[in-house]
Tab-separated table of C-alpha atoms in Angstrom:
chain	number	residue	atom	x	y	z
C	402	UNK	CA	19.311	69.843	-80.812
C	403	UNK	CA	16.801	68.773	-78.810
C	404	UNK	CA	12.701	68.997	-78.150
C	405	UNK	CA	11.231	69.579	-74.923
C	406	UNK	CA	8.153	67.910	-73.639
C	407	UNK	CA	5.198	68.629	-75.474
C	408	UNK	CA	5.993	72.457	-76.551
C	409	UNK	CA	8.622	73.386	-77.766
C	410	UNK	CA	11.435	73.045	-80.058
C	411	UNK	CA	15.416	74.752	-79.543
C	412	UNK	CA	18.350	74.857	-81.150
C	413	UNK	CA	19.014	76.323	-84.953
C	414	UNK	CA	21.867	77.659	-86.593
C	415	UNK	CA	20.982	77.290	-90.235
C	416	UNK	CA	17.104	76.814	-90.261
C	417	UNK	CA	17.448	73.334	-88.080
C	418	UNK	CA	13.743	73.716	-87.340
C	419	UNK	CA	11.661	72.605	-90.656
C	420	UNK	CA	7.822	74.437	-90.426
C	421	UNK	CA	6.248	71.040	-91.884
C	422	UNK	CA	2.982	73.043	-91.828
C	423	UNK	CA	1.150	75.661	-90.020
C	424	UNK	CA	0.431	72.978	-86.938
C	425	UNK	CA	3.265	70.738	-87.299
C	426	UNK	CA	7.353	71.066	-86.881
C	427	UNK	CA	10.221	68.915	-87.530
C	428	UNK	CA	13.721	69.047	-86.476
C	429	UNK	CA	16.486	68.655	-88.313
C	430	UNK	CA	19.747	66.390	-87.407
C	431	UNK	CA	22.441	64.609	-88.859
C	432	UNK	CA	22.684	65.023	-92.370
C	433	UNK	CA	21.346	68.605	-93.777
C	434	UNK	CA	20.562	67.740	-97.450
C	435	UNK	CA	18.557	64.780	-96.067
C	436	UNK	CA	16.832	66.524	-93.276
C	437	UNK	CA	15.658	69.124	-95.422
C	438	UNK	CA	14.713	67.405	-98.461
C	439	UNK	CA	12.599	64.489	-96.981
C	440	UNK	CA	10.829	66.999	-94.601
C	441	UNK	CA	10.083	69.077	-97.662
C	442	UNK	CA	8.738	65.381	-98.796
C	443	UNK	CA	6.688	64.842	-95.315
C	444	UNK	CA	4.578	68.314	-96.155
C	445	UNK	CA	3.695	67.418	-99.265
C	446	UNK	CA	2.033	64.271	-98.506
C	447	UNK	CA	0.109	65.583	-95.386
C	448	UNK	CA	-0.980	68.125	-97.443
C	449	UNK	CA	-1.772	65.529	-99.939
C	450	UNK	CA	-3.737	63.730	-96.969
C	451	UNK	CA	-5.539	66.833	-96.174
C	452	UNK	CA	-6.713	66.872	-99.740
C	453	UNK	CA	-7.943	63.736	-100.067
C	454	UNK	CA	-9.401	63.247	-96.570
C	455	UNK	CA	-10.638	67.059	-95.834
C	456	UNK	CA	-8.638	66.640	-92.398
C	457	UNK	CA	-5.228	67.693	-91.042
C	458	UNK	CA	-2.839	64.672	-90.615
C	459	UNK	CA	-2.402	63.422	-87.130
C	460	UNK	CA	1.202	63.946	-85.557
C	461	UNK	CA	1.014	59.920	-85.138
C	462	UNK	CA	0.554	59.465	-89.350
C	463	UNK	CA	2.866	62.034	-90.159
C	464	UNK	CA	5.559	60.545	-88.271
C	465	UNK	CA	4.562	57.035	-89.375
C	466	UNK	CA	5.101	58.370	-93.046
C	467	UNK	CA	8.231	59.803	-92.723
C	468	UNK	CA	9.515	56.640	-90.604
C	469	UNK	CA	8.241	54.495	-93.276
C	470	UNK	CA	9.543	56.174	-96.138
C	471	UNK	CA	13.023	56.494	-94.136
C	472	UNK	CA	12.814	52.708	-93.945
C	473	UNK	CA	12.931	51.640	-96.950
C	474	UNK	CA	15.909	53.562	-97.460
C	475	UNK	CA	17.752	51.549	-94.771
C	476	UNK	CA	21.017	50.355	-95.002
C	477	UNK	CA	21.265	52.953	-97.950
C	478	UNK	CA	23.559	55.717	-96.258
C	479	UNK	CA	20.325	58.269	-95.590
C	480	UNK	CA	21.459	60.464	-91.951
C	481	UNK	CA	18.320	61.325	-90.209
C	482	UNK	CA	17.882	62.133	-86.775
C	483	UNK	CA	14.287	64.010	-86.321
C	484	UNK	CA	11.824	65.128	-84.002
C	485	UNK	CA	7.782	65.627	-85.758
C	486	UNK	CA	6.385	67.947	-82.690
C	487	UNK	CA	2.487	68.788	-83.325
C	488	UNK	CA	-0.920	69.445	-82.121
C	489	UNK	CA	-3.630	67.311	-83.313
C	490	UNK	CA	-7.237	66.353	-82.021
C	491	UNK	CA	-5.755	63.983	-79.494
C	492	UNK	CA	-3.580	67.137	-78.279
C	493	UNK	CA	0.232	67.373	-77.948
C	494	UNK	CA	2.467	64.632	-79.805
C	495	UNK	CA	5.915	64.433	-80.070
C	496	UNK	CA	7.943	61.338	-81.939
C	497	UNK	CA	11.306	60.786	-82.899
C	498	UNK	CA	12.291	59.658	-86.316
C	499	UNK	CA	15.417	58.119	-87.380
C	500	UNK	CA	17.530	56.965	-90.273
C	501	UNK	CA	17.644	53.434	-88.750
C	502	UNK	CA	13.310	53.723	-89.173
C	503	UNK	CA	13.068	54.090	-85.629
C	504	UNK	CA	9.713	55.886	-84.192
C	505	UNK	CA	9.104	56.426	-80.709
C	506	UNK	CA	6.744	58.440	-78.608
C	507	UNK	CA	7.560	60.239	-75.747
C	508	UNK	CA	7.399	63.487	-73.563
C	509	UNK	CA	10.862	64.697	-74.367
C	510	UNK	CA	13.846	63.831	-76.814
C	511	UNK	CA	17.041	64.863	-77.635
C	512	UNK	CA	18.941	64.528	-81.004
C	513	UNK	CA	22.338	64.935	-82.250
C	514	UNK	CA	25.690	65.063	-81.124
C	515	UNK	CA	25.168	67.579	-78.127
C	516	UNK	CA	22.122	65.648	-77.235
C	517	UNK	CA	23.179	63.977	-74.220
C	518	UNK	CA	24.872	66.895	-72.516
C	519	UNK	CA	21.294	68.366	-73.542
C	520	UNK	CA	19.561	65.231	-71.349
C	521	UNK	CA	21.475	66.432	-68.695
C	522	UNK	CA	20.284	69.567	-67.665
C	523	UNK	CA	16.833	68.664	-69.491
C	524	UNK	CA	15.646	65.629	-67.107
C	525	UNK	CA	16.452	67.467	-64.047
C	526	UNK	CA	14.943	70.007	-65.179
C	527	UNK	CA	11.595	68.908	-66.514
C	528	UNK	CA	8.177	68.433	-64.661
C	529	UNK	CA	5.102	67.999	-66.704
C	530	UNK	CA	3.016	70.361	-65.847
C	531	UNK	CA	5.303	73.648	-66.084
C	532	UNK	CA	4.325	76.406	-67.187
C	533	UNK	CA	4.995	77.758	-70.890
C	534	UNK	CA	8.060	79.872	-69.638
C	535	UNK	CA	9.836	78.067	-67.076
C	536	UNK	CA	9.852	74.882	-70.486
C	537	UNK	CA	10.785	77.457	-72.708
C	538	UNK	CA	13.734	78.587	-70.059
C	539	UNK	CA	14.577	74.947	-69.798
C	540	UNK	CA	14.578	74.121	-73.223
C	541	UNK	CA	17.289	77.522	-73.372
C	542	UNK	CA	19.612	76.404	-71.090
C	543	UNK	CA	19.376	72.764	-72.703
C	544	UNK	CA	20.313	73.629	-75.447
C	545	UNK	CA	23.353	76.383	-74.252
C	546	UNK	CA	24.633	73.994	-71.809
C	547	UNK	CA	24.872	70.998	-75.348
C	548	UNK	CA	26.533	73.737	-77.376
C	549	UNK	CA	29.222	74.522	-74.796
C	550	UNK	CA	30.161	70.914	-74.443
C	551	UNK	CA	29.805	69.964	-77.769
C	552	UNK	CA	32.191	71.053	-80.486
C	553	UNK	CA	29.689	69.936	-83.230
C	554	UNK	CA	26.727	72.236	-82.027
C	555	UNK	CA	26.651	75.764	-81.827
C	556	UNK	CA	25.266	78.768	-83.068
C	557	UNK	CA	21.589	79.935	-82.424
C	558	UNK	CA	18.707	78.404	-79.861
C	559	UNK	CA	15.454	78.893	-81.095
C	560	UNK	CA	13.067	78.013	-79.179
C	561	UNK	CA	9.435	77.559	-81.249
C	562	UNK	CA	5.950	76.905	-78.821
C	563	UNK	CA	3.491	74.334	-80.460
C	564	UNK	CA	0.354	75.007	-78.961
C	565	UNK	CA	-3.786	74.042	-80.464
C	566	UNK	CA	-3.812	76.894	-82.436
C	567	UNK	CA	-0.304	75.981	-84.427
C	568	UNK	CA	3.482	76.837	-83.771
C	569	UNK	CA	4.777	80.429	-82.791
C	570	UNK	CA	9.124	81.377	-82.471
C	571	UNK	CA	9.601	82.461	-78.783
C	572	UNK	CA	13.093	83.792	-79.405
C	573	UNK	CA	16.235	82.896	-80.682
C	574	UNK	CA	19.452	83.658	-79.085
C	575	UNK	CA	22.932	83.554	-80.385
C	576	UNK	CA	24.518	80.799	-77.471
C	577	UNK	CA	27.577	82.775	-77.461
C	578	UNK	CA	25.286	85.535	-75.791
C	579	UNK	CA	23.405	83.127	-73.729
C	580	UNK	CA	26.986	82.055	-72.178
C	581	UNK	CA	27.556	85.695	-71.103
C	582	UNK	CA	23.868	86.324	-69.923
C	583	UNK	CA	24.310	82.837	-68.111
C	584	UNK	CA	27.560	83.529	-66.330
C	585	UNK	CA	28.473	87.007	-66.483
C	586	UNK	CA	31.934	88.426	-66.257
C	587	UNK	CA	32.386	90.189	-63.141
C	588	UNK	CA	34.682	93.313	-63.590
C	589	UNK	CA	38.177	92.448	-62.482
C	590	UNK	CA	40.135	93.811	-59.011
C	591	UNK	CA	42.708	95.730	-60.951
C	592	UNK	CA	40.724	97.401	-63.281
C	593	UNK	CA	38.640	98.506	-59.772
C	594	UNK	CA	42.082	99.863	-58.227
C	595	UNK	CA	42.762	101.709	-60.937
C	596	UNK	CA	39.268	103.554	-61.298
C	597	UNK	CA	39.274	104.604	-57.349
C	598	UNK	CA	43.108	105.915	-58.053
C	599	UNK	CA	41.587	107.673	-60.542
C	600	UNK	CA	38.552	109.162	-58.667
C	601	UNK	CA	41.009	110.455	-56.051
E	70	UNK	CA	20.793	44.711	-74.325
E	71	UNK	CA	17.265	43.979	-75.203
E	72	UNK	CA	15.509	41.270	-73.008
E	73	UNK	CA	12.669	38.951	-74.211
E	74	UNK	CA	11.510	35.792	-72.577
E	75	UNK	CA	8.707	33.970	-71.829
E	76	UNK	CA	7.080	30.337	-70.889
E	77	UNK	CA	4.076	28.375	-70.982
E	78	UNK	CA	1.876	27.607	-68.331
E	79	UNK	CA	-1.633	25.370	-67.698
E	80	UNK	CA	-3.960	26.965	-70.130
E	81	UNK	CA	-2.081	30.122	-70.834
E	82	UNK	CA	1.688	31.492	-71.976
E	83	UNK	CA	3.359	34.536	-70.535
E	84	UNK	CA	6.143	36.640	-72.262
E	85	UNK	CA	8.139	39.714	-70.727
E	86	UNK	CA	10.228	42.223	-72.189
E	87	UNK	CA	12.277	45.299	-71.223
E	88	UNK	CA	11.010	48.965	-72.269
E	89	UNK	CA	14.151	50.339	-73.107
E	90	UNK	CA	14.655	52.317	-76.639
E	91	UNK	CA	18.361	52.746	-76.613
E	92	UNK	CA	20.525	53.884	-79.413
E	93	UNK	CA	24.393	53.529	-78.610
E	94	UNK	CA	24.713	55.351	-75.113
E	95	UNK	CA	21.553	57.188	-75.025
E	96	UNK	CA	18.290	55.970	-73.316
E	97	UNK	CA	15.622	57.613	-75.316
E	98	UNK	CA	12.606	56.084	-73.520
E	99	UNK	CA	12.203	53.423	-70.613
E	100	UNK	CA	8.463	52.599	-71.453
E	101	UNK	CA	8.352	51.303	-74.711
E	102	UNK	CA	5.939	48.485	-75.657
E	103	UNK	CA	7.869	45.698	-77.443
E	104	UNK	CA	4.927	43.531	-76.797
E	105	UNK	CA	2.601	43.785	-79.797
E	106	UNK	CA	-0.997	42.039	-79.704
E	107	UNK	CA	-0.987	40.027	-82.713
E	108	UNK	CA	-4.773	39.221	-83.100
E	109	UNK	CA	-6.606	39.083	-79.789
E	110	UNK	CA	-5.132	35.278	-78.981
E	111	UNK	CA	-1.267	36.314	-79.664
E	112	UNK	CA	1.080	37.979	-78.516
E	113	UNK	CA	4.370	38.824	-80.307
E	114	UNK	CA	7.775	39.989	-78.460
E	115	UNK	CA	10.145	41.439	-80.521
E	116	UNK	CA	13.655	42.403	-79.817
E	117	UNK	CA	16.384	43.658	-82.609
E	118	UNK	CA	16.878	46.526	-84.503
E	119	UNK	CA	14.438	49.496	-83.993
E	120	UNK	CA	13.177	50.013	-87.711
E	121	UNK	CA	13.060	46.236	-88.550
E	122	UNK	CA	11.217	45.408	-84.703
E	123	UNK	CA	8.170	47.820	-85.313
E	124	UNK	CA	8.226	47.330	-89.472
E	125	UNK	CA	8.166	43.814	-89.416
E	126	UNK	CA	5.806	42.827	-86.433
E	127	UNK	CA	3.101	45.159	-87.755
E	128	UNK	CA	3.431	43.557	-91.530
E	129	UNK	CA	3.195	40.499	-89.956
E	130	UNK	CA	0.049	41.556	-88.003
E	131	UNK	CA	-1.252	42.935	-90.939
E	132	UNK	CA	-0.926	39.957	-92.540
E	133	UNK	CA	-2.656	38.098	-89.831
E	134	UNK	CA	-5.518	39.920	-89.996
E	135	UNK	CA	-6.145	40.088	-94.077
E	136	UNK	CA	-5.846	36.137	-93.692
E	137	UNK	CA	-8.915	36.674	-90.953
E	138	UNK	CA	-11.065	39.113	-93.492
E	139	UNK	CA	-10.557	36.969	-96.185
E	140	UNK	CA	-10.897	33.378	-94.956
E	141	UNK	CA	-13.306	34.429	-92.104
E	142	UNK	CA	-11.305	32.599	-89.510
E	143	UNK	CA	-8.312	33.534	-87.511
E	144	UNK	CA	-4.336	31.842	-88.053
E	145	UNK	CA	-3.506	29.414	-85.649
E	146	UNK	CA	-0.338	30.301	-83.687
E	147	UNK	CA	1.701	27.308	-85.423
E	148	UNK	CA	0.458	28.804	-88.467
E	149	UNK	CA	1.389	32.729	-87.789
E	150	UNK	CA	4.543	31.674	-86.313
E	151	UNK	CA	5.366	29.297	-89.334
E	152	UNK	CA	4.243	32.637	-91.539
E	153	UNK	CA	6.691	34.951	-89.578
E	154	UNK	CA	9.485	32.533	-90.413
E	155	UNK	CA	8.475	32.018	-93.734
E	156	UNK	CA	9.236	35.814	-94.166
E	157	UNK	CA	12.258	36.119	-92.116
E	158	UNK	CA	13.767	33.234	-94.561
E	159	UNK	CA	12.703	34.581	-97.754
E	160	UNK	CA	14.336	37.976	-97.006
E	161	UNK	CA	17.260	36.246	-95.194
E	162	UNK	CA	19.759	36.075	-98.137
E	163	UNK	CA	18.787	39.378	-99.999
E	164	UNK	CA	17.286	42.012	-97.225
E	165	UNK	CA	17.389	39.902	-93.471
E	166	UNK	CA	15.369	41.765	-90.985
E	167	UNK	CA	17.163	41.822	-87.457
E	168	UNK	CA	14.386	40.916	-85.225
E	169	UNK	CA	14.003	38.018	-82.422
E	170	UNK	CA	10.694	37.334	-82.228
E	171	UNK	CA	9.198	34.954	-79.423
E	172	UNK	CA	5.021	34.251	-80.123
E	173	UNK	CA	2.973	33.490	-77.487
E	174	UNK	CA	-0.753	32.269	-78.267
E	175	UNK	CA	-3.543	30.450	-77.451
E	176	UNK	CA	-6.011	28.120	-79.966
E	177	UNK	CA	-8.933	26.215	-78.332
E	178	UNK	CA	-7.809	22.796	-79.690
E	179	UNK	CA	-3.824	22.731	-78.844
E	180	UNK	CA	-3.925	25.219	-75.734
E	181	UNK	CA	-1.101	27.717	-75.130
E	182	UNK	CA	1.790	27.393	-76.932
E	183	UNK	CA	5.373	29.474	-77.111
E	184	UNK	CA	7.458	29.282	-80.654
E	185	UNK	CA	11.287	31.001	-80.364
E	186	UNK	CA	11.862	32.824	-83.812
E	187	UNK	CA	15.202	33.921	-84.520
E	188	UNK	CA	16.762	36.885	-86.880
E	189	UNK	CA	17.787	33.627	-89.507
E	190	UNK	CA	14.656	32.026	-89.261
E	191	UNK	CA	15.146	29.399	-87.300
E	192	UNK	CA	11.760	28.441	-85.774
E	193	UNK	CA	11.417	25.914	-82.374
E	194	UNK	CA	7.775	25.007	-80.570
E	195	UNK	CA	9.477	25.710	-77.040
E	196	UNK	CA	8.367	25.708	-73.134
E	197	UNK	CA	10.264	28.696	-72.140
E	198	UNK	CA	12.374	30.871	-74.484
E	199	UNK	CA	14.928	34.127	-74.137
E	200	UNK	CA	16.839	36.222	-76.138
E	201	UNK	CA	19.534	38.585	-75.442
E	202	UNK	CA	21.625	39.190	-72.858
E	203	UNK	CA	19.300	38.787	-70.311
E	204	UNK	CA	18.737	35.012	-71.787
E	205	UNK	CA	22.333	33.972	-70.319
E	206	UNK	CA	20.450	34.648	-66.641
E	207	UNK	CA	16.589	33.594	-67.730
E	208	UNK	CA	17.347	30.618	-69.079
E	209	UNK	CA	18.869	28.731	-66.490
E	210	UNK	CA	17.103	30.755	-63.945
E	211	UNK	CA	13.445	29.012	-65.713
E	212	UNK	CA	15.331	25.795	-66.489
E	213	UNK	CA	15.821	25.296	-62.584
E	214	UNK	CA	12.231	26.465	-61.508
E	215	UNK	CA	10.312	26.109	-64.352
E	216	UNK	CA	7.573	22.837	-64.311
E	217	UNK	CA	5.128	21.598	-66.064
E	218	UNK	CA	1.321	23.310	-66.040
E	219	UNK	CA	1.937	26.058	-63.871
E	220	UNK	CA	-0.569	28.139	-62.134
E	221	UNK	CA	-0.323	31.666	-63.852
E	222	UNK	CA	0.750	32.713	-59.909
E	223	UNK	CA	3.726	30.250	-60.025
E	224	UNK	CA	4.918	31.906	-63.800
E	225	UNK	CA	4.990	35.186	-62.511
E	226	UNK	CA	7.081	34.560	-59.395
E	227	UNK	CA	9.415	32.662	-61.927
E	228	UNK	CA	8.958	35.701	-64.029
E	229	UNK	CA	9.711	38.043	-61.246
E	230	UNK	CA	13.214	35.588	-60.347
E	231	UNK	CA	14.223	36.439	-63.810
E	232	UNK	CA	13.825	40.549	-63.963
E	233	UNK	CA	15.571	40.262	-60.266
E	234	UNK	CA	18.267	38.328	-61.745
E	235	UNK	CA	18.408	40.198	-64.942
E	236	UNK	CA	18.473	43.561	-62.824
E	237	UNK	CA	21.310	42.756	-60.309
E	238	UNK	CA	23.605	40.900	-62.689
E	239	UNK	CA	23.676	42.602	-66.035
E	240	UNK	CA	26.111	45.903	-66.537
E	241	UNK	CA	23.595	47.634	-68.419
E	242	UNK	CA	20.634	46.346	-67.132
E	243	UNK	CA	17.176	47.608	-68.289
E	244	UNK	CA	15.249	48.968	-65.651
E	245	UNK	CA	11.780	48.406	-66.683
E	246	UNK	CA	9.824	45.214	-67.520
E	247	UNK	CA	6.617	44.774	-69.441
E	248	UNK	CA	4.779	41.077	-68.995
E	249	UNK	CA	1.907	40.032	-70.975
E	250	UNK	CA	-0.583	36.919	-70.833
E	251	UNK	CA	-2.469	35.448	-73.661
E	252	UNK	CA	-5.104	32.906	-72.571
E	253	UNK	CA	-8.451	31.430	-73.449
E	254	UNK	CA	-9.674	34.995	-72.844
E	255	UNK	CA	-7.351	36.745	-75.401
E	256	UNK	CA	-4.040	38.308	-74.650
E	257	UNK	CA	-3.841	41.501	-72.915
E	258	UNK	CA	-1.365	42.816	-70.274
E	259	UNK	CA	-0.675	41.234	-67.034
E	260	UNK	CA	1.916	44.090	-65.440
E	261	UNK	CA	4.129	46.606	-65.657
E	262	UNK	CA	7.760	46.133	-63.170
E	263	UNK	CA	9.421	49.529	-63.244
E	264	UNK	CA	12.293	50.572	-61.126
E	265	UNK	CA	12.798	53.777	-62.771
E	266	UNK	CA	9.652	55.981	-63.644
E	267	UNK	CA	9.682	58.997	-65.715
E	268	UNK	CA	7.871	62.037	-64.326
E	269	UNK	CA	5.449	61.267	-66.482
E	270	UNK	CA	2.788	58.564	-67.244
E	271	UNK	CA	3.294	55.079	-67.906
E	272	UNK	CA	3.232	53.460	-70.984
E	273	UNK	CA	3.434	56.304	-73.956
């Protein structure tokens, strides 16, 4: 599980990416039940805030709300690990959010228990200003390269593009199929032998 | 892991941290601010825990500042500091925060002053303070150099001994450094010392 940069989002199996709103993603790590319940809590109140203040929420307060709320569960068993990934009038934001109440800001994260085979291939991979498909490439292999270490990840890598106009899915691969598009099997001696015998 | 440390020169104070966010192996980021302004003549360094750091320094800032709207003058840093320990203590026995806080300020009547605040409360007025790891090689390395009303020149080469020393002799060093000034023209940032940029910008 991991986020890339400033666009994009990879790695789901069962729904692991959480469409907060129309602008605004969250990612989903650690414990389901929690994930998905207090991100289901996080749209509510920016909707809430878009109500009362006839604005969209900034990526900033929407991750300061969920790390807030997270933290004053502390200490009480919660298992959060989360990135909020938006666009808002100050442009890309990214922030991780944990369990713990940790917030940070960066240009790229990675979360869970594949995430630092994910950090890997992701910081020699990443420049700043790539394009849309060599990040959304990157962000792939990331992810493949996590699952095939890691016996706790696994299953699909979706890869969602946040951009000023709101989130789009860019594709969504089964890694199993990724590991056979990555590294291909070539076709084996004897099975060539025995085709020319047969050709004869 | 987390380095903090600072001292008090002729007219101003200086603190330094590390920018490392790490949780258990991982490096998330190696530019994070630890150094929060507190008002615009203090500066707070905060090292511990990652929800209690940020939570409690900006509760305590925001309790700086309601004292300032609704008395129409600022704390003094003996009063802030004695604040920020009042709070630490009160929670101590039910709901401790884990923070280390050193606070660095200046007041036109008692100059620059340093106080070392630690995760029990314990509160000291000090002339150079660490915590962490790194404060088994600051603290001896200011003891030995450190002197009475500095020149802000002489506290950062004293500074800079420290981050070498920190660097080259702790396993898991942090790589970067962030060091602050507060003086009788506020507190703002003095420089960044990074061994190991991201691609990207600097401070995010």
């Amino acid at each position: 599980m991991f986020l890339i940069g400033f666009l994009y989002l990879a790695s789901q199996s069962v729904k692991k990416i959480i469409e907060i709103n129309p602008y605004m993603l969250g990612t989903m790590a650690g414990g389901a039940a929690d994930c998905q319940f207090w991100h289901r809590n996080l749209g509510i109140k920016c909707r809430l805030h878009e109500l009362a203040n006839k604005r969209r929420i900034s990526v900033s307060g929407a991750s300061k709300l969920l790390a807030n709320m997270l933290y004053s569960y502390r200490g009480m068993g919660l298992s959060v690990g989360t990135m909020i990934a938006g666009w808002d009038e100050t442009g890309p934001g990214l922030y991780y959010v944990d369990n713990e109440g940790g917030r940070l800001k960066g240009d790229r994260f990675s979360v869970g228990s594949g995430s630092p085979y994910a950090y890997g291939v992701l910081d020699s991979g990443y420049k700043f200003d790539m394009s849309v498909e060599e990040a959304s490439e990157l962000a792939r292999r990331s992810i493949y390269h996590a699952t095939f270490r890691d016996g706790a990840s696994g299953g699909v890598a979706s890869v969602y593009h946040v951009g000023p106009n709101g989130w789009t899915k860019l594709s969504g691969d089964d890694v199993g199929e990724l590991h056979y598009h990555y590294y291909p099997v070539p076709p084996a001696i004897a099975e060539q032998v025995m085709e020319e015998a047969a050709a004869e | 892991m987390e380095c903090v440390f600072g001292l008090v020169g002729k007219g101003f104070a200086i603190v330094a941290a590390d920018t490392s966010a790490v949780h258990s192996i991982l490096l998330h980021k190696n530019n994070e601010d630890k150094i929060m302004l507190l008002d615009s003549h203090k500066l707070v360094a905060a090292s511990g825990e990652p929800g209690d750091r940020v939570q409690f320094t900006e509760y305590v800032q925001k309790n700086v500042s309601l004292y300032k709207f609704r008395n129409g003058i600022p704390l003094t840093t003996a009063a802030a500091a004695n604040f920020t320990r009042g709070e630490l203590a009160t929670a101590l026995r039910k709901n401790p925060y884990s923070v280390n806080i050193l606070m660095a300020g200046y007041d036109e009547e008692s100059g620059a002053s340093l106080y070392y605040i630690d995760y029990i409360a314990t509160l000291h007025k000090v002339d150079k303070g660490a915590f962490g790891y790194g404060s088994y090689f600051s603290l001896s390395t200011m003891d030995r150099h450190y002197r009475e009303d500095m020149s802000v020149e002489e506290a950062i080469e004293l500074v800079d001994k420290c981050i070498l020393e920190i660097r080259s002799r702790l396993v898991v060093a942090p790589p970067n450094f962030v060091i602050k000034i507060v003086d009788k023209d506020g507190a703002r940032d003095y420089a960044w010392r990074q061994s190991v940029q991201d691609v990207t910008t600097a401070a995010v």
